[in-house]
Amino acid sequence: MTTATRRKRLPIGIQTFAKIREDDCYYVDKTGFALRLIAQGSHYFLSRPRRFGKSLFLDTLAELFAGNEPLFRGLAAHGRWDWSRRFPLIRLSFGGGLVRSRAELDRRIRALLHRNGKALRVSCRDAGDIADCFAELIESAHDVGGERVVVLVDEYDKPILDNLSQPETARDIRDGLRDLYSVIKDADAHIHFAFLTGVSKFSKVSLFSGLNNLNDITVDTAYSAICGYTEADLEAVFAPELPGLDRDQVRAWYNGYNWTGESVYNPFDLLLLFEKRQFRPWWFETATPSFLIDLLVERQVFIPHLGQTIASEALLSTFDVERIGTEALLFQTGYLTIDSVSQRGALIEYRLRWPNQEVEASLTGALLEQLAPRSDDGSARPGRLYDLLLTNDFAGIERLFLALFAGIPPDWYRNNPIARYEGYYASVFYACFAALGLDLTPEEGSNAGRLDLSVRFNAQVYLFEFKVVELAPEGRALQQIKDRGYADRYRAAGLPIHLIGVEFSRERRTLVAFEVETLT
C-alpha cells in the first residue's frame, strides 16, 4: 500500500463505488475482503453500526460481480478477478425513507422487485405474491443470464428498527421481511452469492428462521476491519489530510471500534474532521435515536457500568422486538464495542467498553439531559464544571451540583425508583464528568475495595466516594477514602490528589455533604 501524496476529494456521504473512483476521491481499498469472502463461501451476513460503510462495501461487491474492470484498476482485486464473467444482480435496499406499516412494506418490496426485474429484463407472473415473485425473478435471471444470481440486501432490518417504539407494527414488518428473506435459502440452486447487511442482528428464530445458511461474520477476527478505517489506512490513504491534527487526539476521539480483530475509526467522523478541522461528535449528532435514550432511562441503567459491561455471546446475539437486551442494543448500534473475549468451558463472554471519547461523552451527555434537566439560568451546565475544575473551585462545584439536583422535577422522583438509591446520584455525577470527555475510571478496584469514581484532569487526581444518608451528613464518604487508602496508588506520580466525599440525603433529595481534602 503506497502513501497518498496529494489531496483528493473527501467522499462525504458517498455510498457509490463508481462515483468515488471516477471523481478521484480518497478510497480505502476493501476489495481484498471481497475476494476473501467470495473465495471462502457464498452466503453472508454482516452487522455494523450506521454510517460505517456497509452500503459502499455492498456497492463495491455489485461492481465486482458486474465486471466493471476499469473501476478496480490499482486495487487489490484487479489482477485477481475474472473480468469476463458477469453475474445477474438483484439488489434490495431498505435504507431510504420510512416504512410505517406492513402494507407500506409490501408496497416497497414490490417496487424493489419490479425495478430489479426491469433491469434484468425478466418479470414474475404474479407480482402480488411477494415471495413467489422474488423466487421467480431469481430463477428467471439465472436462466436468462446463464450465471447464478448475486443477491445483495442493504439495511435489511431498518423497517423494523424504525418501528421499535410500536411493537405490534414492528412484529408485522418483521414477519413480512422473514417471508421475503426465506426465499434466498429456497432459491439456493440459483444463487451464486448472497450478502445481507444491517445494524442489528435479529435472532434466527424471529427473522432468519428460513435462512439458517448465512455465515455471520459480524464478530469475526478476519473481518473486524471490513468496514471503517484502520490506523494504517490513515497513514497510507489520508496522509495529506493529517498535518495540523494531533494524532493522539484523533485516536482518542474517533478510533476504538473493534469486532475481535483490528480496531477501526468511524469513516463518517474522520471525513468530517478532515473537512471541518474540528473535533465534534459528528457521528453521534446524525440521528442518534431518541428511542435509545428513552429506553436506557426507562430501564434505569447505571451509567458508570456502561463502559465496563460483560455480556455472553448468546445475549449479544439475541435481539428481537419482544426482547431487546440493553447490551445487545448498545453493541449493535455502535455505542459499545468489544474490549476482550474470554471463554469458560462452553461459555463465551465479551467485555464491552466505550469505543472512544466521542461516544462516551455524547451518550452520557444525552442521558444527563434526561436524568437531570438543565436549569433555566444555566447554573448547572456541565461546561461550567470544566471551568470550576480548572481553578479547583470546590465550593463552586458543590453549588453546581446543588443546583443540578434542585432542578429535577418532583415527578421524576415519583416515577423512578432508582432515585431512592445511591446509583441514581452516582449516575448523574458520573455523567457530568463523562460528558466533558474527561479521563474517568468508575468503580476503580484495589486490594482495599472499589472507589466510586476517579478523575484525572489538568495534572491532578480527583477521588470521589458517594454515600446516601437518611437526612443529615455523616462524614462516612470522605472517611472511607482515607481508611481504605484509595490515594496510595497515585502518590508515586507526585500529582496533587483531591479526596472528595459526597453524601446525598434520601429524604431531602439533594447533596448534604461535599467534603474535600487535598494531598500534596
Short mmCIF file of C-alpha atoms in Angstrom, two decimals:
data_model
loop_
_atom_site.label_atom_id
_atom_site.label_comp_id
_atom_site.label_asym_id
_atom_site.label_seq_id
_atom_site.Cartn_x
_atom_site.Cartn_y
_atom_site.Cartn_z
CA MET A 1 0.00 0.00 0.00
CA THR A 2 1.54 3.30 -1.06
CA THR A 3 1.14 6.54 0.82
CA ALA A 4 -1.00 9.21 -0.85
CA THR A 5 0.99 12.36 -1.61
CA ARG A 6 -1.67 14.73 -2.94
CA ARG A 7 -5.02 15.80 -1.65
CA LYS A 8 -8.13 14.29 -3.17
CA ARG A 9 -11.85 14.83 -2.75
CA LEU A 10 -13.37 13.69 0.53
CA PRO A 11 -16.16 11.16 -0.18
CA ILE A 12 -18.51 12.54 2.48
CA GLY A 13 -21.90 10.85 2.23
CA ILE A 14 -20.97 8.99 -0.97
CA GLN A 15 -22.01 5.34 -0.95
CA THR A 16 -21.44 4.66 -4.64
CA PHE A 17 -18.19 2.92 -5.54
CA ALA A 18 -18.17 4.17 -9.14
CA LYS A 19 -18.64 7.78 -8.07
CA ILE A 20 -15.76 7.58 -5.59
CA ARG A 21 -13.43 6.06 -8.18
CA GLU A 22 -14.46 8.26 -11.12
CA ASP A 23 -14.45 11.53 -9.14
CA ASP A 24 -10.92 11.00 -7.79
CA CYS A 25 -11.99 10.67 -4.14
CA TYR A 26 -9.99 9.07 -1.38
CA TYR A 27 -10.75 5.34 -1.27
CA VAL A 28 -9.69 2.79 1.32
CA ASP A 29 -9.29 -0.46 -0.60
CA LYS A 30 -11.66 -3.10 0.77
CA THR A 31 -11.62 -5.28 -2.33
CA GLY A 32 -9.27 -7.77 -0.67
CA PHE A 33 -12.00 -8.53 1.86
CA ALA A 34 -14.46 -9.03 -1.02
CA LEU A 35 -12.21 -11.57 -2.73
CA ARG A 36 -11.71 -13.49 0.51
CA LEU A 37 -15.46 -13.68 1.13
CA ILE A 38 -16.17 -14.90 -2.38
CA ALA A 39 -13.40 -17.50 -2.26
CA GLN A 40 -14.44 -18.93 1.11
CA GLY A 41 -18.24 -19.04 0.91
CA SER A 42 -21.43 -17.87 -0.70
CA HIS A 43 -24.00 -16.65 1.88
CA TYR A 44 -23.04 -13.98 4.41
CA PHE A 45 -24.47 -11.65 7.00
CA LEU A 46 -22.72 -8.56 8.41
CA SER A 47 -23.92 -6.24 11.17
CA ARG A 48 -22.27 -2.85 11.63
CA PRO A 49 -23.48 0.47 13.09
CA ARG A 50 -24.90 3.15 10.81
CA ARG A 51 -22.54 5.24 8.69
CA PHE A 52 -19.75 2.67 8.79
CA GLY A 53 -19.50 1.98 5.06
CA LYS A 54 -21.78 -1.07 4.75
CA SER A 55 -23.60 0.36 1.72
CA LEU A 56 -20.33 1.27 0.00
CA PHE A 57 -18.96 -2.23 0.52
CA LEU A 58 -22.16 -3.72 -0.90
CA ASP A 59 -21.90 -1.44 -3.93
CA THR A 60 -18.27 -2.49 -4.36
CA LEU A 61 -19.41 -6.12 -4.47
CA ALA A 62 -22.04 -5.21 -7.06
CA GLU A 63 -19.48 -3.55 -9.36
CA LEU A 64 -17.14 -6.51 -8.94
CA PHE A 65 -19.78 -9.05 -9.95
CA ALA A 66 -20.92 -6.77 -12.79
CA GLY A 67 -17.38 -6.95 -14.19
CA ASN A 68 -16.69 -3.20 -14.28
CA GLU A 69 -12.95 -3.67 -14.61
CA PRO A 70 -11.87 -0.01 -15.08
CA LEU A 71 -13.15 0.90 -11.60
CA PHE A 72 -10.77 -1.59 -9.95
CA ARG A 73 -7.51 -0.60 -11.59
CA GLY A 74 -4.84 -0.19 -8.97
CA LEU A 75 -6.85 -2.06 -6.33
CA ALA A 76 -6.23 -5.45 -4.72
CA ALA A 77 -8.92 -7.20 -6.76
CA HIS A 78 -7.85 -6.05 -10.19
CA GLY A 79 -5.33 -8.73 -11.08
CA ARG A 80 -7.13 -11.50 -9.24
CA TRP A 81 -10.61 -11.43 -10.80
CA ASP A 82 -12.05 -12.95 -13.96
CA TRP A 83 -13.50 -9.86 -15.66
CA SER A 84 -15.02 -11.89 -18.47
CA ARG A 85 -17.74 -13.25 -16.17
CA ARG A 86 -20.72 -11.09 -15.35
CA PHE A 87 -23.34 -12.16 -12.87
CA PRO A 88 -27.01 -11.11 -12.76
CA LEU A 89 -27.60 -8.86 -9.74
CA ILE A 90 -30.63 -8.46 -7.51
CA ARG A 91 -30.23 -5.56 -5.09
CA LEU A 92 -32.67 -4.74 -2.31
CA SER A 93 -32.15 -1.71 -0.08
CA PHE A 94 -34.39 -0.50 2.73
CA GLY A 95 -32.16 2.41 3.66
CA GLY A 96 -34.24 5.21 2.17
CA GLY A 97 -37.40 6.62 3.75
CA LEU A 98 -39.60 5.23 6.49
CA VAL A 99 -41.93 2.24 6.46
CA ARG A 100 -44.75 2.65 8.95
CA SER A 101 -46.92 -0.43 8.31
CA ARG A 102 -46.93 -3.89 6.79
CA ALA A 103 -48.87 -2.54 3.83
CA GLU A 104 -46.18 0.10 3.21
CA LEU A 105 -43.50 -2.57 3.47
CA ASP A 106 -45.24 -4.78 0.91
CA ARG A 107 -45.53 -1.84 -1.50
CA ARG A 108 -41.83 -1.05 -1.04
CA ILE A 109 -40.83 -4.67 -1.70
CA ARG A 110 -43.00 -4.91 -4.82
CA ALA A 111 -41.42 -1.72 -6.15
CA LEU A 112 -37.92 -3.09 -5.49
CA LEU A 113 -38.71 -6.38 -7.20
CA HIS A 114 -40.22 -4.57 -10.19
CA ARG A 115 -37.13 -2.37 -10.52
CA ASN A 116 -34.82 -5.38 -10.38
CA GLY A 117 -36.91 -7.30 -12.89
CA LYS A 118 -36.81 -4.36 -15.29
CA ALA A 119 -33.01 -4.11 -15.00
CA LEU A 120 -32.64 -7.86 -15.59
CA ARG A 121 -35.28 -7.91 -18.34
CA VAL A 122 -37.30 -10.57 -16.56
CA SER A 123 -40.64 -10.47 -14.78
CA CYS A 124 -42.83 -12.55 -12.49
CA ARG A 125 -46.30 -13.77 -13.32
CA ASP A 126 -47.90 -12.81 -10.00
CA ALA A 127 -46.47 -9.58 -8.60
CA GLY A 128 -48.99 -9.73 -5.77
CA ASP A 129 -47.34 -12.75 -4.16
CA ILE A 130 -44.07 -11.27 -2.92
CA ALA A 131 -42.26 -14.48 -2.01
CA ASP A 132 -43.26 -16.21 -5.25
CA CYS A 133 -42.32 -13.16 -7.32
CA PHE A 134 -38.89 -12.91 -5.68
CA ALA A 135 -38.24 -16.60 -6.25
CA GLU A 136 -39.33 -16.35 -9.89
CA LEU A 137 -37.05 -13.35 -10.51
CA ILE A 138 -34.05 -15.25 -9.15
CA GLU A 139 -34.77 -18.32 -11.24
CA SER A 140 -35.52 -16.34 -14.42
CA ALA A 141 -32.39 -14.19 -14.02
CA HIS A 142 -30.32 -17.37 -13.77
CA ASP A 143 -31.92 -18.84 -16.87
CA VAL A 144 -31.56 -15.66 -18.96
CA GLY A 145 -28.09 -14.64 -17.80
CA GLY A 146 -26.53 -18.08 -17.80
CA GLU A 147 -24.88 -17.43 -14.43
CA ARG A 148 -26.25 -17.91 -10.97
CA VAL A 149 -27.60 -14.76 -9.33
CA VAL A 150 -25.93 -12.45 -6.81
CA VAL A 151 -28.35 -11.16 -4.16
CA LEU A 152 -27.33 -8.09 -2.15
CA VAL A 153 -29.56 -6.77 0.64
CA ASP A 154 -28.71 -3.47 2.32
CA GLU A 155 -30.22 -2.25 5.62
CA TYR A 156 -32.23 -5.45 5.85
CA ASP A 157 -33.55 -4.51 9.31
CA LYS A 158 -34.27 -0.78 9.00
CA PRO A 159 -38.06 -1.13 8.60
CA ILE A 160 -38.13 -2.99 11.95
CA LEU A 161 -35.78 -0.60 13.75
CA ASP A 162 -37.83 2.39 12.62
CA ASN A 163 -40.82 0.93 14.44
CA LEU A 164 -39.39 -0.46 17.68
CA SER A 165 -41.44 2.04 19.67
CA GLN A 166 -44.56 0.42 18.10
CA PRO A 167 -44.03 -3.28 18.88
CA GLU A 168 -47.14 -4.57 17.12
CA THR A 169 -46.22 -2.78 13.89
CA ALA A 170 -42.61 -3.92 14.23
CA ARG A 171 -43.74 -7.54 14.57
CA ASP A 172 -45.89 -7.31 11.43
CA ILE A 173 -43.00 -5.83 9.48
CA ARG A 174 -40.60 -8.45 10.84
CA ASP A 175 -42.90 -11.22 9.64
CA GLY A 176 -43.10 -9.67 6.19
CA LEU A 177 -39.33 -9.46 5.91
CA ARG A 178 -38.97 -13.03 7.15
CA ASP A 179 -41.18 -14.23 4.29
CA LEU A 180 -39.01 -12.31 1.83
CA TYR A 181 -35.62 -13.48 3.14
CA SER A 182 -36.68 -17.12 3.38
CA VAL A 183 -36.76 -17.16 -0.42
CA ILE A 184 -32.96 -16.79 -0.51
CA LYS A 185 -32.47 -20.22 1.04
CA ASP A 186 -35.16 -21.88 -1.06
CA ALA A 187 -33.57 -20.49 -4.23
CA ASP A 188 -30.08 -21.68 -3.31
CA ALA A 189 -29.66 -23.64 -6.54
CA HIS A 190 -29.91 -20.37 -8.50
CA ILE A 191 -27.76 -18.17 -6.22
CA HIS A 192 -24.01 -17.72 -6.66
CA PHE A 193 -23.52 -15.29 -3.77
CA ALA A 194 -25.72 -13.55 -1.16
CA PHE A 195 -24.76 -10.79 1.24
CA LEU A 196 -27.06 -9.13 3.77
CA THR A 197 -26.13 -6.13 5.91
CA GLY A 198 -27.84 -4.19 8.67
CA VAL A 199 -27.35 -2.53 12.03
CA SER A 200 -28.85 -5.22 14.23
CA LYS A 201 -28.61 -8.96 14.38
CA PHE A 202 -32.10 -10.29 14.88
CA SER A 203 -32.31 -13.80 16.21
CA LYS A 204 -32.52 -16.58 13.66
CA VAL A 205 -35.75 -17.82 15.19
CA SER A 206 -37.53 -14.50 14.69
CA LEU A 207 -36.25 -13.27 11.33
CA PHE A 208 -33.95 -15.82 9.74
CA SER A 209 -35.87 -19.00 10.59
CA GLY A 210 -35.97 -19.78 6.89
CA LEU A 211 -32.42 -18.62 6.22
CA ASN A 212 -30.14 -20.59 8.51
CA ASN A 213 -27.33 -21.00 5.98
CA LEU A 214 -25.94 -17.48 6.44
CA ASN A 215 -22.34 -17.18 7.64
CA ASP A 216 -22.43 -14.37 10.22
CA ILE A 217 -19.11 -12.51 10.01
CA THR A 218 -20.12 -9.72 12.42
CA VAL A 219 -17.76 -10.88 15.17
CA ASP A 220 -15.01 -12.46 13.09
CA THR A 221 -11.39 -11.52 13.69
CA ALA A 222 -10.55 -11.73 10.00
CA TYR A 223 -13.29 -9.24 9.10
CA SER A 224 -13.12 -6.80 12.01
CA ALA A 225 -11.84 -4.09 9.63
CA ILE A 226 -14.11 -4.90 6.67
CA CYS A 227 -15.80 -1.56 7.30
CA GLY A 228 -14.14 1.53 8.79
CA TYR A 229 -10.62 2.91 8.56
CA THR A 230 -7.61 1.41 10.32
CA GLU A 231 -4.62 3.30 11.69
CA ALA A 232 -2.62 2.13 8.67
CA ASP A 233 -5.32 3.49 6.34
CA LEU A 234 -4.91 6.94 7.84
CA GLU A 235 -1.19 6.92 7.16
CA ALA A 236 -1.39 5.39 3.68
CA VAL A 237 -4.55 6.93 2.24
CA PHE A 238 -5.24 10.13 4.17
CA ALA A 239 -1.68 11.33 4.80
CA PRO A 240 -2.30 14.70 3.04
CA GLU A 241 -5.13 15.47 5.49
CA LEU A 242 -3.20 14.79 8.70
CA PRO A 243 -0.89 17.82 9.03
CA GLY A 244 -2.17 20.19 11.70
CA LEU A 245 -4.10 17.48 13.55
CA ASP A 246 -2.99 15.96 16.85
CA ARG A 247 -2.86 12.21 16.07
CA ASP A 248 -3.35 11.25 19.73
CA GLN A 249 -6.43 13.43 19.86
CA VAL A 250 -7.77 11.97 16.60
CA ARG A 251 -7.25 8.50 18.02
CA ALA A 252 -8.89 9.29 21.37
CA TRP A 253 -11.92 10.90 19.76
CA TYR A 254 -12.72 8.53 16.92
CA ASN A 255 -10.76 5.24 16.97
CA GLY A 256 -11.52 2.15 19.02
CA TYR A 257 -14.37 0.24 17.34
CA ASN A 258 -13.50 -3.43 17.43
CA TRP A 259 -15.07 -6.75 16.47
CA THR A 260 -12.34 -9.04 17.94
CA GLY A 261 -9.70 -8.02 15.39
CA GLU A 262 -8.12 -4.79 14.23
CA SER A 263 -9.67 -1.61 15.63
CA VAL A 264 -11.11 0.97 13.23
CA TYR A 265 -12.25 4.55 13.01
CA ASN A 266 -15.76 5.54 12.00
CA PRO A 267 -15.35 6.81 8.40
CA PHE A 268 -18.02 9.49 8.76
CA ASP A 269 -16.24 11.04 11.75
CA LEU A 270 -12.85 11.18 10.05
CA LEU A 271 -14.13 12.61 6.78
CA LEU A 272 -15.98 15.40 8.61
CA LEU A 273 -12.91 16.04 10.77
CA PHE A 274 -10.74 16.39 7.67
CA GLU A 275 -13.21 18.80 6.08
CA LYS A 276 -14.16 20.90 9.12
CA ARG A 277 -10.87 20.61 11.06
CA GLN A 278 -12.87 20.49 14.29
CA PHE A 279 -13.27 17.76 16.89
CA ARG A 280 -17.01 17.29 17.26
CA PRO A 281 -19.32 14.30 17.74
CA TRP A 282 -20.11 14.19 14.02
CA TRP A 283 -21.41 10.61 14.05
CA PHE A 284 -23.41 10.94 17.26
CA GLU A 285 -25.12 14.10 16.01
CA THR A 286 -26.50 12.34 12.94
CA ALA A 287 -29.77 10.91 14.19
CA THR A 288 -28.92 9.12 17.42
CA PRO A 289 -32.37 7.64 18.09
CA SER A 290 -34.40 9.16 20.92
CA PHE A 291 -35.77 5.64 21.36
CA LEU A 292 -32.35 4.50 22.60
CA ILE A 293 -32.03 7.30 25.18
CA ASP A 294 -35.60 6.79 26.39
CA LEU A 295 -35.07 3.04 26.73
CA LEU A 296 -31.89 3.44 28.78
CA VAL A 297 -33.61 5.89 31.13
CA GLU A 298 -36.69 3.67 31.38
CA ARG A 299 -34.52 0.70 32.32
CA GLN A 300 -32.73 2.80 34.95
CA VAL A 301 -29.32 1.86 33.58
CA PHE A 302 -26.45 2.56 35.97
CA ILE A 303 -24.37 4.80 33.71
CA PRO A 304 -20.94 4.16 35.31
CA HIS A 305 -21.28 0.46 34.44
CA LEU A 306 -21.99 1.01 30.74
CA GLY A 307 -18.33 1.27 29.75
CA GLN A 308 -17.36 -1.97 31.51
CA THR A 309 -20.19 -4.32 30.62
CA ILE A 310 -19.79 -8.09 30.35
CA ALA A 311 -22.17 -9.96 28.05
CA SER A 312 -22.41 -13.52 26.84
CA GLU A 313 -22.27 -14.43 23.18
CA ALA A 314 -25.88 -15.59 23.36
CA LEU A 315 -27.02 -12.28 24.86
CA LEU A 316 -25.33 -10.21 22.17
CA SER A 317 -26.92 -12.40 19.51
CA THR A 318 -30.43 -12.23 20.99
CA PHE A 319 -32.28 -9.25 19.61
CA ASP A 320 -35.96 -9.12 18.75
CA VAL A 321 -38.99 -6.89 19.02
CA GLU A 322 -40.17 -8.67 22.17
CA ARG A 323 -36.70 -8.94 23.70
CA ILE A 324 -34.22 -6.13 23.26
CA GLY A 325 -31.27 -6.67 25.57
CA THR A 326 -29.62 -3.43 26.66
CA GLU A 327 -26.13 -4.78 25.99
CA ALA A 328 -27.08 -6.12 22.55
CA LEU A 329 -28.76 -2.85 21.58
CA LEU A 330 -25.78 -0.71 22.61
CA PHE A 331 -23.28 -3.04 20.96
CA GLN A 332 -25.09 -3.44 17.68
CA THR A 333 -25.79 0.27 17.32
CA GLY A 334 -22.15 1.16 17.99
CA TYR A 335 -22.34 2.76 21.43
CA LEU A 336 -20.35 -0.08 22.98
CA THR A 337 -17.66 -2.18 21.33
CA ILE A 338 -15.67 -5.31 22.15
CA ASP A 339 -12.73 -4.89 24.50
CA SER A 340 -11.81 -8.55 25.04
CA VAL A 341 -13.15 -12.09 24.71
CA SER A 342 -12.91 -14.89 27.25
CA GLN A 343 -14.06 -18.49 27.16
CA ARG A 344 -15.01 -20.53 30.20
CA GLY A 345 -15.87 -24.03 29.12
CA ALA A 346 -18.59 -23.70 26.53
CA LEU A 347 -19.45 -20.13 27.58
CA ILE A 348 -18.03 -17.24 25.54
CA GLU A 349 -18.14 -13.81 27.17
CA TYR A 350 -17.37 -10.38 25.78
CA ARG A 351 -16.16 -7.46 27.82
CA LEU A 352 -17.63 -4.33 26.27
CA ARG A 353 -16.33 -0.78 26.55
CA TRP A 354 -16.90 2.69 25.15
CA PRO A 355 -15.33 2.87 21.67
CA ASN A 356 -13.91 6.35 22.15
CA GLN A 357 -14.30 9.77 23.68
CA GLU A 358 -16.96 10.90 21.20
CA VAL A 359 -19.38 8.13 22.10
CA GLU A 360 -18.82 8.20 25.86
CA ALA A 361 -19.12 11.97 26.17
CA SER A 362 -22.07 12.28 23.80
CA LEU A 363 -24.18 9.41 25.09
CA THR A 364 -23.63 10.26 28.77
CA GLY A 365 -24.42 13.89 27.97
CA ALA A 366 -27.69 12.88 26.32
CA LEU A 367 -28.58 10.68 29.29
CA LEU A 368 -27.74 13.51 31.68
CA GLU A 369 -30.27 15.71 29.92
CA GLN A 370 -32.92 13.12 30.76
CA LEU A 371 -31.76 12.34 34.30
CA ALA A 372 -31.20 15.93 35.38
CA PRO A 373 -32.63 18.58 33.03
CA ARG A 374 -30.68 21.82 32.91
CA SER A 375 -31.85 24.75 34.99
CA ASP A 376 -33.16 27.80 33.14
CA ASP A 377 -30.37 30.03 34.41
CA GLY A 378 -27.65 27.66 33.22
CA SER A 379 -26.07 27.41 36.66
CA ALA A 380 -25.77 23.62 36.38
CA ARG A 381 -24.22 23.40 32.91
CA PRO A 382 -21.62 20.60 32.56
CA GLY A 383 -19.42 23.14 30.77
CA ARG A 384 -19.39 25.21 33.94
CA LEU A 385 -17.99 22.18 35.78
CA TYR A 386 -14.95 22.24 33.47
CA ASP A 387 -14.19 25.85 34.37
CA LEU A 388 -14.55 25.16 38.08
CA LEU A 389 -12.18 22.17 37.87
CA LEU A 390 -9.54 24.31 36.18
CA THR A 391 -9.35 26.51 39.28
CA ASN A 392 -10.24 23.79 41.83
CA ASP A 393 -13.19 25.87 42.96
CA PHE A 394 -14.69 23.10 45.11
CA ALA A 395 -17.25 25.42 46.68
CA GLY A 396 -18.42 26.30 43.18
CA ILE A 397 -18.58 22.62 42.21
CA GLU A 398 -20.74 21.94 45.27
CA ARG A 399 -23.08 24.79 44.32
CA LEU A 400 -23.29 23.46 40.76
CA PHE A 401 -24.42 20.01 41.90
CA LEU A 402 -26.83 21.51 44.41
CA ALA A 403 -28.41 23.45 41.54
CA LEU A 404 -28.40 20.36 39.35
CA PHE A 405 -30.34 18.23 41.83
CA ALA A 406 -32.63 21.11 42.78
CA GLY A 407 -33.72 21.39 39.16
CA ILE A 408 -35.01 17.81 38.92
CA PRO A 409 -38.84 17.86 38.74
CA PRO A 410 -40.64 16.12 41.64
CA ASP A 411 -42.45 13.85 39.17
CA TRP A 412 -39.12 12.36 38.16
CA TYR A 413 -38.56 11.10 41.69
CA ARG A 414 -42.05 9.67 41.94
CA ASN A 415 -41.74 7.82 38.64
CA ASN A 416 -38.23 6.43 39.04
CA PRO A 417 -37.48 4.09 41.95
CA ILE A 418 -33.75 4.31 41.26
CA ALA A 419 -33.86 7.82 42.73
CA ARG A 420 -34.08 6.21 46.17
CA TYR A 421 -30.69 4.66 45.82
CA GLU A 422 -27.09 5.67 45.55
CA GLY A 423 -26.98 4.53 41.94
CA TYR A 424 -29.07 7.40 40.63
CA TYR A 425 -26.94 10.09 42.25
CA ALA A 426 -23.75 8.36 41.16
CA SER A 427 -25.08 8.13 37.59
CA VAL A 428 -25.76 11.86 37.46
CA PHE A 429 -22.38 12.67 38.96
CA TYR A 430 -20.53 10.38 36.57
CA ALA A 431 -22.47 11.68 33.54
CA CYS A 432 -21.48 15.27 34.34
CA PHE A 433 -17.78 14.42 34.18
CA ALA A 434 -18.07 11.95 31.29
CA ALA A 435 -19.99 14.48 29.17
CA LEU A 436 -16.85 16.66 29.31
CA GLY A 437 -14.73 13.86 27.86
CA LEU A 438 -12.51 13.65 30.93
CA ASP A 439 -10.29 10.71 31.86
CA LEU A 440 -12.52 8.72 34.23
CA THR A 441 -12.50 5.35 35.94
CA PRO A 442 -15.76 4.39 37.64
CA GLU A 443 -15.59 1.87 40.48
CA GLU A 444 -11.83 1.66 40.38
CA GLY A 445 -10.70 -1.54 42.08
CA SER A 446 -7.87 -2.02 44.55
CA ASN A 447 -7.00 -4.57 47.23
CA ALA A 448 -8.94 -2.37 49.69
CA GLY A 449 -12.18 -2.23 47.74
CA ARG A 450 -13.72 -0.14 44.99
CA LEU A 451 -13.60 3.65 44.77
CA ASP A 452 -16.75 5.09 43.22
CA LEU A 453 -15.03 7.43 40.75
CA SER A 454 -11.53 8.65 39.91
CA VAL A 455 -10.92 11.61 37.59
CA ARG A 456 -7.57 12.60 36.09
CA PHE A 457 -7.55 16.17 34.82
CA ASN A 458 -5.09 19.04 34.45
CA ALA A 459 -2.21 17.02 36.01
CA GLN A 460 -4.28 16.35 39.12
CA VAL A 461 -6.24 13.42 40.53
CA TYR A 462 -9.76 13.63 41.98
CA LEU A 463 -11.09 10.69 44.01
CA PHE A 464 -14.83 10.58 44.70
CA GLU A 465 -16.80 8.39 47.10
CA PHE A 466 -20.60 8.61 47.24
CA LYS A 467 -22.90 7.76 50.14
CA VAL A 468 -26.64 8.03 50.63
CA VAL A 469 -27.78 9.06 54.11
CA GLU A 470 -31.27 9.49 55.51
CA LEU A 471 -31.19 13.17 56.38
CA ALA A 472 -28.03 14.63 57.93
CA PRO A 473 -24.39 14.29 56.76
CA GLU A 474 -22.37 11.59 58.48
CA GLY A 475 -18.87 12.10 57.06
CA ARG A 476 -18.57 8.45 56.05
CA ALA A 477 -17.74 9.07 52.37
CA LEU A 478 -14.51 11.01 52.91
CA GLN A 479 -13.50 8.81 55.80
CA GLN A 480 -13.82 5.68 53.65
CA ILE A 481 -11.43 7.11 51.04
CA LYS A 482 -8.84 7.68 53.76
CA ASP A 483 -9.43 4.46 55.72
CA ARG A 484 -9.05 2.30 52.61
CA GLY A 485 -6.05 4.16 51.24
CA TYR A 486 -7.55 4.76 47.81
CA ALA A 487 -5.00 7.52 47.19
CA ASP A 488 -1.96 5.27 47.73
CA ARG A 489 -1.73 4.09 44.14
CA TYR A 490 -1.40 7.70 42.92
CA ARG A 491 1.19 9.00 45.38
CA ALA A 492 4.23 7.92 43.38
CA ALA A 493 3.24 10.17 40.47
CA GLY A 494 3.73 13.24 42.64
CA LEU A 495 0.49 14.88 41.48
CA PRO A 496 -1.95 16.75 43.73
CA ILE A 497 -4.65 14.34 44.93
CA HIS A 498 -8.07 15.60 45.99
CA LEU A 499 -10.18 13.33 48.21
CA ILE A 500 -13.86 14.21 47.85
CA GLY A 501 -16.61 12.66 49.96
CA VAL A 502 -20.12 13.30 48.66
CA GLU A 503 -23.25 12.47 50.66
CA PHE A 504 -26.82 12.64 49.41
CA SER A 505 -29.93 12.77 51.54
CA ARG A 506 -32.63 10.28 50.66
CA GLU A 507 -35.24 12.43 52.36
CA ARG A 508 -34.15 15.85 51.12
CA ARG A 509 -33.12 14.57 47.66
CA THR A 510 -30.01 16.70 47.42
CA LEU A 511 -26.39 16.98 48.49
CA VAL A 512 -25.88 17.38 52.22
CA ALA A 513 -22.10 16.99 52.31
CA PHE A 514 -19.26 17.77 49.91
CA GLU A 515 -16.04 17.34 51.86
CA VAL A 516 -12.65 17.89 50.26
CA GLU A 517 -9.16 17.07 51.50
CA THR A 518 -6.12 17.69 49.30
CA LEU A 519 -2.88 15.69 49.48
CA THR A 520 0.26 17.27 48.04
#
